Coordinates of C-alpha atoms and ligand atoms in Angstrom, one line a residue:
M469 CA -37.3 78.5 -54.4
F470 CA -34.0 77.0 -55.2
C471 CA -31.0 76.8 -52.8
F472 CA -28.1 74.4 -52.8
Q473 CA -25.6 76.3 -50.7
C474 CA -25.1 73.9 -47.8
Q475 CA -24.3 70.3 -47.3
E476 CA -27.9 69.4 -46.3
A477 CA -29.4 70.5 -49.7
A478 CA -32.3 68.1 -50.3
K479 CA -31.2 64.9 -52.1
N480 CA -27.8 66.5 -52.4
E481 CA -29.3 68.5 -55.3
G482 CA -31.1 71.5 -53.9
C483 CA -34.0 72.6 -51.7
T484 CA -37.0 73.5 -53.9
V485 CA -40.1 73.7 -51.8
K486 CA -38.8 74.5 -48.3
G487 CA -35.2 74.4 -47.0
V488 CA -34.1 71.4 -44.9
C489 CA -32.8 74.2 -42.6
G490 CA -36.3 75.7 -42.2
K491 CA -35.8 78.5 -44.7
D492 CA -39.1 79.2 -46.6
E493 CA -39.5 80.4 -50.2
E494 CA -40.0 84.0 -49.2
V495 CA -36.8 84.3 -47.2
A496 CA -34.9 82.3 -49.8
K497 CA -36.0 84.8 -52.5
L498 CA -35.3 87.8 -50.4
Q499 CA -31.8 86.5 -49.8
D500 CA -31.3 86.1 -53.5
A501 CA -32.5 89.6 -54.0
L502 CA -30.1 90.9 -51.4
V503 CA -27.1 89.1 -53.0
Y504 CA -28.2 90.5 -56.4
L505 CA -28.2 94.0 -54.9
L506 CA -24.8 93.4 -53.3
K507 CA -23.4 92.3 -56.7
G508 CA -24.7 95.6 -58.1
T509 CA -23.2 97.5 -55.2
G510 CA -19.9 95.6 -55.7
F511 CA -19.9 96.7 -59.3
W512 CA -20.1 100.4 -58.4
A513 CA -17.7 100.1 -55.4
K514 CA -15.1 98.5 -57.6
K515 CA -15.4 101.3 -60.2
A516 CA -15.2 103.9 -57.4
R517 CA -12.0 102.3 -56.0
Q518 CA -10.4 102.7 -59.5
Y519 CA -11.0 106.5 -59.0
G520 CA -9.7 106.4 -55.4
V521 CA -13.1 106.6 -53.8
T522 CA -14.1 104.2 -51.0
D523 CA -16.9 104.2 -48.5
E524 CA -16.6 102.2 -45.3
E525 CA -20.3 102.1 -44.7
V526 CA -20.6 100.3 -48.1
D527 CA -17.6 98.0 -47.4
L528 CA -19.1 96.9 -44.1
F529 CA -22.6 96.5 -45.3
I530 CA -21.4 94.2 -48.1
L531 CA -19.9 91.9 -45.4
E532 CA -23.0 92.1 -43.2
G533 CA -25.4 91.5 -46.1
L534 CA -23.5 88.4 -47.2
F535 CA -23.1 87.1 -43.7
A536 CA -26.9 87.4 -43.1
T537 CA -27.5 85.0 -46.0
V538 CA -25.2 82.3 -44.6
T539 CA -27.1 79.1 -43.7
N540 CA -29.0 79.2 -40.4
V541 CA -28.3 82.9 -39.7
N542 CA -31.5 84.8 -40.4
F543 CA -35.0 83.5 -41.2
D544 CA -36.9 86.8 -40.8
A545 CA -38.4 88.1 -44.0
E546 CA -38.9 91.6 -42.6
R547 CA -35.3 91.9 -41.7
F548 CA -34.3 90.9 -45.2
V549 CA -36.6 93.6 -46.7
E550 CA -34.7 96.1 -44.5
Y551 CA -31.4 94.7 -45.6
C552 CA -32.5 95.0 -49.3
N553 CA -33.6 98.6 -48.8
K554 CA -30.3 99.4 -47.2
A555 CA -28.4 97.7 -50.0
A556 CA -30.4 99.7 -52.6
D557 CA -29.6 102.9 -50.8
L558 CA -25.9 102.2 -50.5
K559 CA -25.7 101.0 -54.1
S560 CA -27.0 104.4 -55.1
K561 CA -24.7 106.2 -52.7
I562 CA -21.5 104.6 -54.0
R563 CA -22.7 104.9 -57.6
D564 CA -23.2 108.6 -57.2
K565 CA -19.8 109.0 -55.6
F566 CA -18.2 107.1 -58.5
L567 CA -20.1 109.1 -61.1
N568 CA -19.0 112.4 -59.6
A569 CA -15.4 111.2 -59.3
Y570 CA -15.5 110.0 -62.9
K571 CA -16.9 113.3 -64.2
Q572 CA -14.3 115.3 -62.4
K573 CA -11.4 113.2 -63.7
E574 CA -12.6 112.4 -67.2
D575 CA -14.5 115.7 -67.8
S576 CA -17.4 113.7 -69.3
D577 CA -20.3 111.6 -68.0
F578 CA -19.8 107.9 -67.5
S579 CA -21.5 106.1 -70.4
E580 CA -20.3 102.5 -70.5
E581 CA -22.8 99.7 -70.4
I582 CA -23.7 98.6 -66.9
P583 CA -24.8 95.1 -65.8
R584 CA -28.5 94.6 -64.8
E585 CA -27.5 94.1 -61.1
A586 CA -26.0 97.5 -61.0
A587 CA -28.7 99.2 -63.0
W588 CA -31.7 97.8 -61.0
E589 CA -33.7 100.5 -59.2
P590 CA -36.0 98.5 -56.9
A591 CA -39.3 99.9 -55.8
K592 CA -38.3 98.9 -52.3
T593 CA -41.3 96.7 -51.6
K594 CA -41.2 93.1 -50.6
E595 CA -43.2 92.2 -53.8
D596 CA -40.6 93.8 -56.0
Y597 CA -37.7 92.0 -54.4
L598 CA -39.6 88.7 -54.6
A599 CA -40.3 89.3 -58.3
K600 CA -36.7 90.1 -59.0
A601 CA -35.5 86.9 -57.3
E602 CA -38.1 84.9 -59.3
E603 CA -36.7 86.2 -62.6
D604 CA -33.0 86.3 -61.7
G605 CA -32.3 83.7 -59.0
V606 CA -29.4 81.2 -58.9
L607 CA -30.7 79.1 -61.8
A608 CA -30.9 82.1 -64.1
E609 CA -27.3 81.3 -65.1
E610 CA -27.8 78.5 -67.6
N611 CA -24.3 77.3 -68.1
E612 CA -23.9 74.6 -65.3
D613 CA -20.1 75.1 -64.9
I614 CA -20.2 78.9 -64.8
R615 CA -23.1 78.7 -62.3
S616 CA -21.1 76.3 -60.2
L617 CA -18.0 78.4 -60.2
K618 CA -19.9 81.6 -59.5
E619 CA -21.7 80.0 -56.5
L620 CA -18.4 78.5 -55.2
L621 CA -17.0 82.0 -55.3
I622 CA -20.1 83.6 -53.7
Y623 CA -20.2 80.9 -50.9
G624 CA -16.5 81.3 -50.2
L625 CA -17.1 85.0 -50.0
K626 CA -20.0 84.6 -47.6
G627 CA -17.6 82.7 -45.2
I628 CA -14.9 85.4 -45.7
A629 CA -17.6 88.1 -45.0
A630 CA -18.5 86.3 -41.7
Y631 CA -15.0 86.1 -40.5
A632 CA -14.1 89.7 -41.6
D633 CA -17.2 91.0 -39.9
H634 CA -16.2 89.3 -36.6
A635 CA -12.8 90.9 -36.9
Y636 CA -14.4 94.3 -37.7
V637 CA -16.4 94.4 -34.5
L638 CA -13.2 93.9 -32.6
N639 CA -11.5 96.7 -34.6
E640 CA -9.5 94.7 -37.0
K641 CA -10.1 95.3 -40.7
S642 CA -8.4 94.9 -44.0
D643 CA -8.9 97.0 -47.1
N644 CA -7.7 94.1 -49.2
I645 CA -10.7 92.1 -48.0
F646 CA -13.2 94.9 -48.7
S647 CA -11.6 95.3 -52.1
F648 CA -11.6 91.6 -53.0
A649 CA -15.2 91.2 -51.9
E650 CA -16.3 94.1 -54.2
T651 CA -14.2 92.8 -57.1
A652 CA -15.6 89.3 -56.8
L653 CA -19.2 90.5 -56.6
A654 CA -18.6 92.8 -59.6
E655 CA -17.0 90.0 -61.6
T656 CA -20.0 87.7 -61.2
T657 CA -22.1 90.3 -63.0
R658 CA -20.1 90.0 -66.2
E659 CA -22.0 88.1 -68.9
N660 CA -18.9 86.8 -70.7
I661 CA -16.8 85.7 -67.8
T662 CA -15.0 82.5 -68.5
S663 CA -14.4 79.4 -66.3
E664 CA -10.7 80.2 -66.2
E665 CA -11.4 83.7 -64.9
L666 CA -13.7 82.3 -62.3
I667 CA -11.2 79.7 -61.2
S668 CA -8.7 82.4 -60.7
L669 CA -11.1 84.4 -58.6
V670 CA -11.9 81.3 -56.5
M671 CA -8.1 80.9 -55.8
Q672 CA -7.9 84.6 -54.9
A673 CA -10.9 83.9 -52.5
G674 CA -8.7 81.3 -50.9
D675 CA -5.9 83.7 -50.3
T676 CA -8.4 86.3 -49.0
A677 CA -9.9 83.6 -46.7
V678 CA -6.5 83.1 -45.1
K679 CA -6.2 86.8 -44.6
A680 CA -9.7 87.0 -43.0
M681 CA -8.9 84.2 -40.6
E682 CA -5.5 85.8 -39.8
I683 CA -7.0 89.2 -38.9
L684 CA -9.8 87.4 -36.9
D685 CA -7.1 85.5 -35.0
K686 CA -5.3 88.8 -34.4
A687 CA -8.5 90.4 -33.2
N688 CA -9.5 87.6 -30.9
T689 CA -6.0 87.1 -29.3
G690 CA -5.4 90.8 -29.2
R691 CA -8.5 91.5 -27.1
Y692 CA -8.9 88.2 -25.2
G693 CA -5.3 86.9 -25.0
K694 CA -3.9 83.6 -26.3
Q695 CA -6.1 80.5 -25.8
E696 CA -4.8 78.4 -22.9
I697 CA -5.2 74.7 -22.2
T698 CA -8.4 74.7 -20.2
S699 CA -10.6 72.1 -18.6
V700 CA -14.2 73.1 -19.2
N701 CA -17.1 72.0 -17.1
T702 CA -19.9 70.7 -19.4
S703 CA -22.8 70.4 -16.9
L704 CA -25.4 72.7 -15.4
K705 CA -24.9 74.3 -12.0
E706 CA -27.3 75.5 -9.3
G707 CA -28.5 79.1 -10.0
P708 CA -30.0 80.9 -13.0
G709 CA -28.2 80.7 -16.3
I710 CA -28.0 82.1 -19.8
L711 CA -26.8 80.0 -22.7
V712 CA -24.8 81.8 -25.5
S713 CA -24.5 80.3 -28.9
G714 CA -22.8 81.3 -32.2
H715 CA -19.3 82.8 -32.7
D716 CA -19.4 86.4 -31.6
L717 CA -17.0 86.8 -28.6
L718 CA -17.8 90.5 -28.2
D719 CA -21.4 89.7 -27.5
L720 CA -20.3 87.2 -24.9
E721 CA -17.9 89.6 -23.3
E722 CA -20.6 92.4 -23.0
L723 CA -23.1 89.9 -21.5
L724 CA -20.4 88.7 -19.0
K725 CA -19.8 92.3 -17.9
Q726 CA -23.5 93.0 -17.6
T727 CA -24.2 89.9 -15.5
E728 CA -21.3 90.2 -13.2
G729 CA -22.5 90.0 -9.5
T730 CA -26.1 89.1 -10.5
G731 CA -25.8 85.5 -9.6
I732 CA -26.5 84.4 -13.1
N733 CA -24.2 81.8 -14.7
I734 CA -23.2 82.0 -18.3
Y735 CA -22.8 78.9 -20.4
T736 CA -21.5 78.5 -23.9
H737 CA -23.1 76.3 -26.6
G738 CA -21.8 74.9 -29.8
E739 CA -19.2 77.0 -31.5
M740 CA -18.9 79.3 -28.5
L741 CA -17.1 76.6 -26.5
P742 CA -13.6 77.9 -27.2
A743 CA -14.5 81.2 -25.4
N744 CA -13.7 79.3 -22.2
A745 CA -10.1 79.1 -23.2
Y746 CA -9.4 82.9 -23.6
P747 CA -7.8 84.5 -20.5
E748 CA -9.8 87.7 -20.8
L749 CA -13.1 85.8 -20.9
K750 CA -12.3 82.9 -18.5
K751 CA -11.4 85.5 -15.9
F752 CA -15.1 86.0 -15.3
D753 CA -16.0 83.4 -12.6
H754 CA -19.6 83.2 -13.8
L755 CA -18.5 81.9 -17.2
V756 CA -19.1 78.4 -15.8
G757 CA -18.7 76.2 -18.8
N758 CA -20.3 74.7 -21.9
F759 CA -23.7 73.1 -22.2
G760 CA -24.7 70.9 -25.0
T761 CA -23.1 69.9 -28.3
A762 CA -23.3 70.9 -31.9
W763 CA -25.9 73.2 -33.4
Y764 CA -28.3 70.6 -34.8
N765 CA -28.9 69.1 -31.3
Q766 CA -30.4 72.3 -30.0
R767 CA -34.0 71.2 -30.3
S768 CA -33.5 68.7 -27.5
E769 CA -30.8 70.5 -25.6
F770 CA -32.6 73.8 -25.3
E771 CA -35.7 72.1 -23.8
E772 CA -33.4 70.8 -21.1
F773 CA -31.8 74.3 -20.4
N774 CA -34.4 76.2 -18.5
G775 CA -32.9 79.7 -19.1
P776 CA -32.8 82.3 -21.9
I777 CA -30.6 81.5 -24.9
L778 CA -28.8 84.1 -26.9
F779 CA -27.9 83.5 -30.6
T780 CA -25.0 85.7 -31.7
T781 CA -24.5 84.1 -35.2
N782 CA -25.5 80.8 -36.9
C783 CA -26.7 78.2 -36.4
I784 CA -30.3 78.7 -35.4
V785 CA -32.8 75.9 -36.3
P786 CA -36.6 76.2 -36.2
P787 CA -37.3 76.7 -32.5
K788 CA -39.9 74.5 -30.7
D789 CA -42.8 76.2 -29.0
S790 CA -41.5 74.7 -25.7
Y791 CA -38.5 77.1 -25.7
K792 CA -39.2 79.7 -28.4
D793 CA -40.0 82.4 -25.8
R794 CA -36.6 81.9 -24.3
I795 CA -34.7 82.6 -27.6
Y796 CA -33.0 86.0 -28.1
T797 CA -31.2 86.9 -31.3
T798 CA -28.7 89.6 -31.9
G799 CA -26.4 90.9 -34.6
L800 CA -27.4 89.5 -38.0
V801 CA -29.4 86.6 -36.6
G802 CA -33.1 86.5 -36.9
W803 CA -36.1 84.3 -36.3
P804 CA -39.6 85.7 -36.8
G805 CA -41.3 86.2 -33.4
C806 CA -38.1 85.8 -31.4
K807 CA -36.9 88.8 -29.4
H808 CA -34.1 90.6 -31.1
I809 CA -31.4 92.7 -29.2
P810 CA -30.4 95.6 -31.4
N811 CA -26.9 96.8 -32.1
A812 CA -25.5 99.4 -29.8
K813 CA -24.6 102.9 -30.8
T814 CA -20.9 103.3 -31.6
G815 CA -18.8 103.1 -28.4
E816 CA -21.6 101.7 -26.3
Q817 CA -22.5 98.2 -25.2
K818 CA -25.5 96.2 -26.4
D819 CA -28.3 96.3 -23.9
F820 CA -28.9 92.8 -22.6
S821 CA -31.1 93.8 -19.7
S822 CA -34.3 92.1 -21.0
L823 CA -32.4 88.8 -21.3
I824 CA -30.9 89.2 -17.9
E825 CA -34.3 89.9 -16.3
H826 CA -35.7 86.9 -18.0
A827 CA -32.9 84.7 -16.6
K828 CA -33.7 86.0 -13.1
Q829 CA -37.4 85.2 -13.5
L830 CA -36.8 81.7 -14.7
G831 CA -34.8 80.9 -11.6
S832 CA -32.3 78.1 -11.0
L833 CA -31.4 75.5 -13.6
Q834 CA -31.4 71.8 -12.7
P835 CA -27.9 70.9 -11.6
Q836 CA -26.1 67.9 -13.2
E837 CA -23.2 65.7 -12.5
N838 CA -20.0 67.3 -13.6
K839 CA -18.0 66.3 -16.7
E840 CA -14.9 68.0 -18.1
L841 CA -13.6 68.7 -21.6
T842 CA -10.1 69.9 -22.4
I843 CA -9.8 72.7 -25.0
G844 CA -7.5 75.6 -25.9
F845 CA -5.0 74.1 -28.4
A846 CA -4.8 77.0 -30.8
K847 CA -1.6 77.8 -32.5
D848 CA 0.2 79.6 -29.6
Q849 CA -0.5 76.8 -27.2
V850 CA 0.6 74.1 -29.6
M851 CA 3.7 76.1 -30.4
E852 CA 4.6 76.1 -26.7
L853 CA 4.5 72.3 -27.0
A854 CA 6.4 72.4 -30.3
D855 CA 9.6 70.8 -29.0
K856 CA 7.6 67.9 -27.5
V857 CA 5.6 67.5 -30.7
I858 CA 8.6 67.5 -32.9
D859 CA 10.4 65.0 -30.7
A860 CA 7.4 62.7 -30.7
V861 CA 7.3 62.8 -34.5
K862 CA 11.0 62.1 -34.8
S863 CA 10.9 59.3 -32.3
G864 CA 7.9 57.7 -34.1
A865 CA 5.7 58.1 -31.1
I866 CA 3.4 60.2 -33.3
K867 CA 3.0 58.7 -36.7
R868 CA 0.4 61.0 -38.2
F869 CA -1.8 64.0 -37.5
V870 CA -5.3 63.9 -38.9
V871 CA -7.1 67.2 -39.3
M872 CA -10.7 66.6 -38.7
G873 CA -12.0 70.1 -38.6
G874 CA -15.1 71.7 -40.0
C875 CA -18.8 71.3 -39.2
D876 CA -21.2 68.9 -37.6
G877 CA -24.6 68.3 -39.0
R878 CA -27.8 66.2 -38.9
H879 CA -26.9 63.4 -41.3
K880 CA -26.4 60.0 -39.9
S881 CA -23.5 59.5 -42.3
R882 CA -21.5 61.9 -40.0
E883 CA -21.1 59.0 -37.6
Y884 CA -18.2 58.2 -40.0
Y885 CA -16.2 60.9 -38.1
T886 CA -16.8 59.3 -34.7
E887 CA -15.7 55.9 -36.1
V888 CA -12.6 57.4 -37.7
A889 CA -11.7 59.1 -34.4
K890 CA -12.3 55.8 -32.4
D891 CA -10.4 53.6 -34.8
L892 CA -7.4 55.7 -35.7
P893 CA -4.2 54.0 -34.4
E894 CA -3.0 55.1 -31.0
D895 CA 0.0 56.8 -32.5
T896 CA -2.1 59.4 -34.3
V897 CA -3.2 62.9 -33.1
I898 CA -6.4 64.5 -34.2
L899 CA -6.3 68.3 -34.9
T900 CA -9.7 69.9 -34.9
A901 CA -11.5 73.2 -35.1
G902 CA -15.2 74.0 -35.7
C903 CA -18.2 72.1 -34.5
A904 CA -17.1 68.9 -36.2
K905 CA -15.4 68.0 -33.0
Y906 CA -18.6 67.2 -31.2
R907 CA -18.7 63.9 -33.1
Y908 CA -15.7 62.7 -31.0
N909 CA -14.6 65.2 -28.4
M910 CA -16.1 63.3 -25.5
L911 CA -14.2 60.1 -26.4
D912 CA -11.3 59.3 -24.1
L913 CA -8.5 58.8 -26.6
G914 CA -5.7 59.4 -24.1
D915 CA -2.4 61.1 -24.8
I916 CA 1.0 60.5 -26.4
G917 CA 3.7 61.4 -23.9
G918 CA 1.5 64.1 -22.4
I919 CA 0.2 65.4 -25.8
P920 CA -3.6 64.8 -25.9
R921 CA -4.7 62.8 -28.9
I922 CA -7.4 65.4 -29.7
L923 CA -6.1 68.9 -30.0
D924 CA -9.0 71.4 -30.3
A925 CA -7.9 74.7 -31.8
G926 CA -11.3 76.3 -31.3
Q927 CA -14.0 77.7 -33.7
C928 CA -14.1 76.9 -37.4
N929 CA -12.1 80.2 -38.1
D930 CA -9.4 78.8 -35.8
S931 CA -8.6 76.4 -38.7
Y932 CA -6.1 79.2 -39.3
S933 CA -4.3 77.8 -36.3
L934 CA -4.2 74.4 -37.8
A935 CA -2.8 75.7 -41.1
Y936 CA -0.3 77.8 -39.1
I937 CA 0.8 74.7 -37.1
A938 CA 1.3 72.8 -40.3
L939 CA 3.4 75.6 -41.8
Q940 CA 5.6 75.8 -38.6
L941 CA 6.1 72.0 -38.6
K942 CA 7.1 72.2 -42.3
D943 CA 9.8 74.7 -41.4
A944 CA 10.8 72.7 -38.3
F945 CA 11.4 69.6 -40.4
G946 CA 13.1 71.5 -43.2
L947 CA 10.5 70.4 -45.8
D948 CA 9.8 72.3 -49.0
D949 CA 6.2 71.1 -49.3
I950 CA 3.5 71.2 -46.7
N951 CA 2.2 67.9 -48.3
D952 CA 5.4 66.1 -47.2
L953 CA 4.3 66.4 -43.5
P954 CA 2.7 63.4 -41.9
I955 CA -0.7 65.2 -41.9
S956 CA -3.9 64.0 -43.5
Y957 CA -7.0 66.2 -43.9
D958 CA -10.4 64.6 -43.4
I959 CA -12.7 67.7 -43.4
A960 CA -16.4 67.8 -42.7
W961 CA -18.4 70.7 -44.2
Y962 CA -21.9 72.1 -43.7
E963 CA -22.2 75.7 -44.5
Q964 CA -20.4 78.5 -46.3
K965 CA -17.8 79.3 -43.7
A966 CA -16.5 75.7 -44.3
V967 CA -16.3 76.5 -48.0
C968 CA -14.2 79.5 -47.1
V969 CA -11.9 77.3 -44.9
L970 CA -11.6 74.8 -47.7
L971 CA -10.6 77.4 -50.2
A972 CA -8.0 78.7 -47.6
L973 CA -6.5 75.3 -47.3
L974 CA -6.2 75.0 -51.1
A975 CA -4.6 78.4 -51.3
L976 CA -2.0 77.3 -48.7
G977 CA -1.2 74.4 -51.0
V978 CA -2.8 71.5 -49.1
K979 CA -3.5 68.6 -51.4
G980 CA -5.4 65.4 -51.1
I981 CA -8.2 66.7 -48.7
R982 CA -11.0 64.3 -48.0
L983 CA -14.3 66.2 -48.0
G984 CA -17.4 64.8 -46.5
P985 CA -20.0 63.7 -45.7
T986 CA -21.0 64.5 -49.3
V987 CA -19.5 66.4 -52.2
P988 CA -21.2 69.9 -52.5
A989 CA -24.3 69.9 -54.6
F990 CA -23.3 73.2 -56.1
L991 CA -20.2 71.7 -57.8
S992 CA -20.9 70.6 -61.3
P993 CA -19.1 67.4 -62.5
N994 CA -16.6 69.4 -64.5
V995 CA -15.8 71.7 -61.5
V996 CA -15.4 68.6 -59.3
N997 CA -12.9 67.3 -61.9
V998 CA -10.9 70.5 -61.7
L999 CA -10.7 70.1 -57.9
V1000 CA -9.7 66.5 -58.2
E1001 CA -7.1 67.0 -60.9
N1002 CA -5.5 70.1 -59.4
F1003 CA -5.8 69.5 -55.6
G1004 CA -6.5 65.8 -55.3
I1005 CA -9.7 66.4 -53.4
K1006 CA -11.6 63.2 -52.7
P1007 CA -14.9 62.1 -51.2
I1008 CA -14.9 60.1 -48.0
E1009 CA -15.4 56.3 -48.2
D1010 CA -15.8 54.0 -45.1
P1011 CA -13.8 54.6 -42.0
E1012 CA -11.7 51.5 -42.4
T1013 CA -10.7 52.2 -46.0
D1014 CA -9.9 55.9 -45.2
I1015 CA -7.9 55.2 -42.1
E1016 CA -5.8 52.7 -44.0
A1017 CA -5.3 55.2 -46.9
M1018 CA -4.5 58.0 -44.5
M1019 CA -2.0 56.0 -42.6
A1020 CA -0.3 55.2 -45.9
G1021 CA -0.1 58.9 -46.6
K1022 CA -2.8 58.8 -49.3
Ligands
LIG1131 FE1 -19.3 74.7 -38.7 FE2 -20.8 76.3 -39.6 FE3 -18.3 76.9 -37.2 FE4 -21.1 76.0 -37.2 S1 -18.7 76.2 -40.1 S2 -21.5 74.7 -38.8 S3 -22.3 76.1 -35.5 O1 -21.2 77.4 -38.2 O2 -19.7 77.0 -36.8 O3 -18.0 75.0 -37.5
LIG1132 FE1 -31.5 73.9 -48.3 FE2 -29.1 74.4 -47.2 FE3 -30.2 76.2 -48.7 FE4 -31.3 75.7 -46.3 S1 -29.3 76.6 -46.8 S2 -32.4 75.9 -48.2 S3 -30.9 73.4 -46.2 S4 -29.5 74.2 -49.4

């Protein structure tokens, strides 16, 4: 196998025998085969669009297929065989629609050369998919820079797909996103594509990432209201409980409805924490708080939580036998041997009854001493404080904002982010989103004139809020350039949604981002140079050096 899509790629080069995440060779190859089929599907879907033909089943499956291959989402080989089969069927479906439309319009059969991804007719067996991945995996592209740019594009697209899929289940969609995903996939099949063309596509991916986060924000706030400043309980209470992880607010909402009046308490974990700040979710009294921290701590935290655990999206890590029977997956998540709750029919809710029965059987959790965490500083809430924030900047009470959003992860080097948070001068405010916050959100950093020194906007997709706040401040201060604001970016990345967020920030014109804890293994030295020269991206150094530089606006 070969995979280098996340920050924890072995030796910061690539996983070759087994993934650090737990992905085995078979699943890695099936994921490669799926992406290969999606590229072929994208080729035909792009052609069809040129003839006015679209197919929403195809558009949606492209998002779902890409999302399923994000790090830590799905480890179940059988599910990937099913996804590959579906991709092959939909590829044929959209191809046939295009061929018909072409013939009708051109009065002849389509006879142009087609790329191998579009031409492949799999035998629809696991063996065939594995053989294809062996012959045509990531390393099949020999030019290191082209490979690097293609993968940067595909990984950004995986993040876009995840956010667009979350929006879709909440009835928000964008044809521009479908169309861009198909174009980008199709373009990666071109043998003669140049670096310049790929860089242009990567920039367009950044614009599309902004759009994806924007529609997801609209979907979330439209259905659940604007996040409110909320003090969240972070300890266990008497009574049975279910822990909900991942990012899918609709799954959480349906589970809350189905557990109302049962005596079962619902807790969030990891990236589900911000759910506690949405009025239409916090109105459920039995949403009692958040338990645990970032995704990689689940192997110890889930042992402590004696109830069922529902994974709605990433990040699942290899479960221990001590709690494996309490793990339930849903949506695109999968782990072999763990119970999976299937999608509902259109217009119906998912059936969580097995999970609910399991919680009742397991009985009460072990109560703990209460601790609180303050969240809910997404764009609308911060804008309500805008006057206060602007005054504090003008008076010099706030010298600088430091955006420390992104992901948390296993590496010890991520202690850097705790140290930076602790050592930043007291006239700084940290803006955060994503699971990166768990490195410092329990620190008591106080406030500046009532403005907390850590403002948590929510999930990683709520980085949109952080960009929005920056753009509003730019206008409020009458500046021409977002980079003239007293804001530094010290971003932590782990998986492909963070790649999407990074591309979004670049598309918004943000320069001088620090990216850590390591520079992505999939970026070739030449591609790193392009990012350094055009956007001033830099690696992190030590906390002291970086704090000094950031305070000097560098
Ligand atoms: Fe991070 Fe990833 Fe969002 Fe996590 S982008 S690692 S649990 O998925 O979620 O902040
Ligand atoms: Fe390795 Fe990351 Fe790929 Fe998993 S997703 S196999 S840890 S590079």
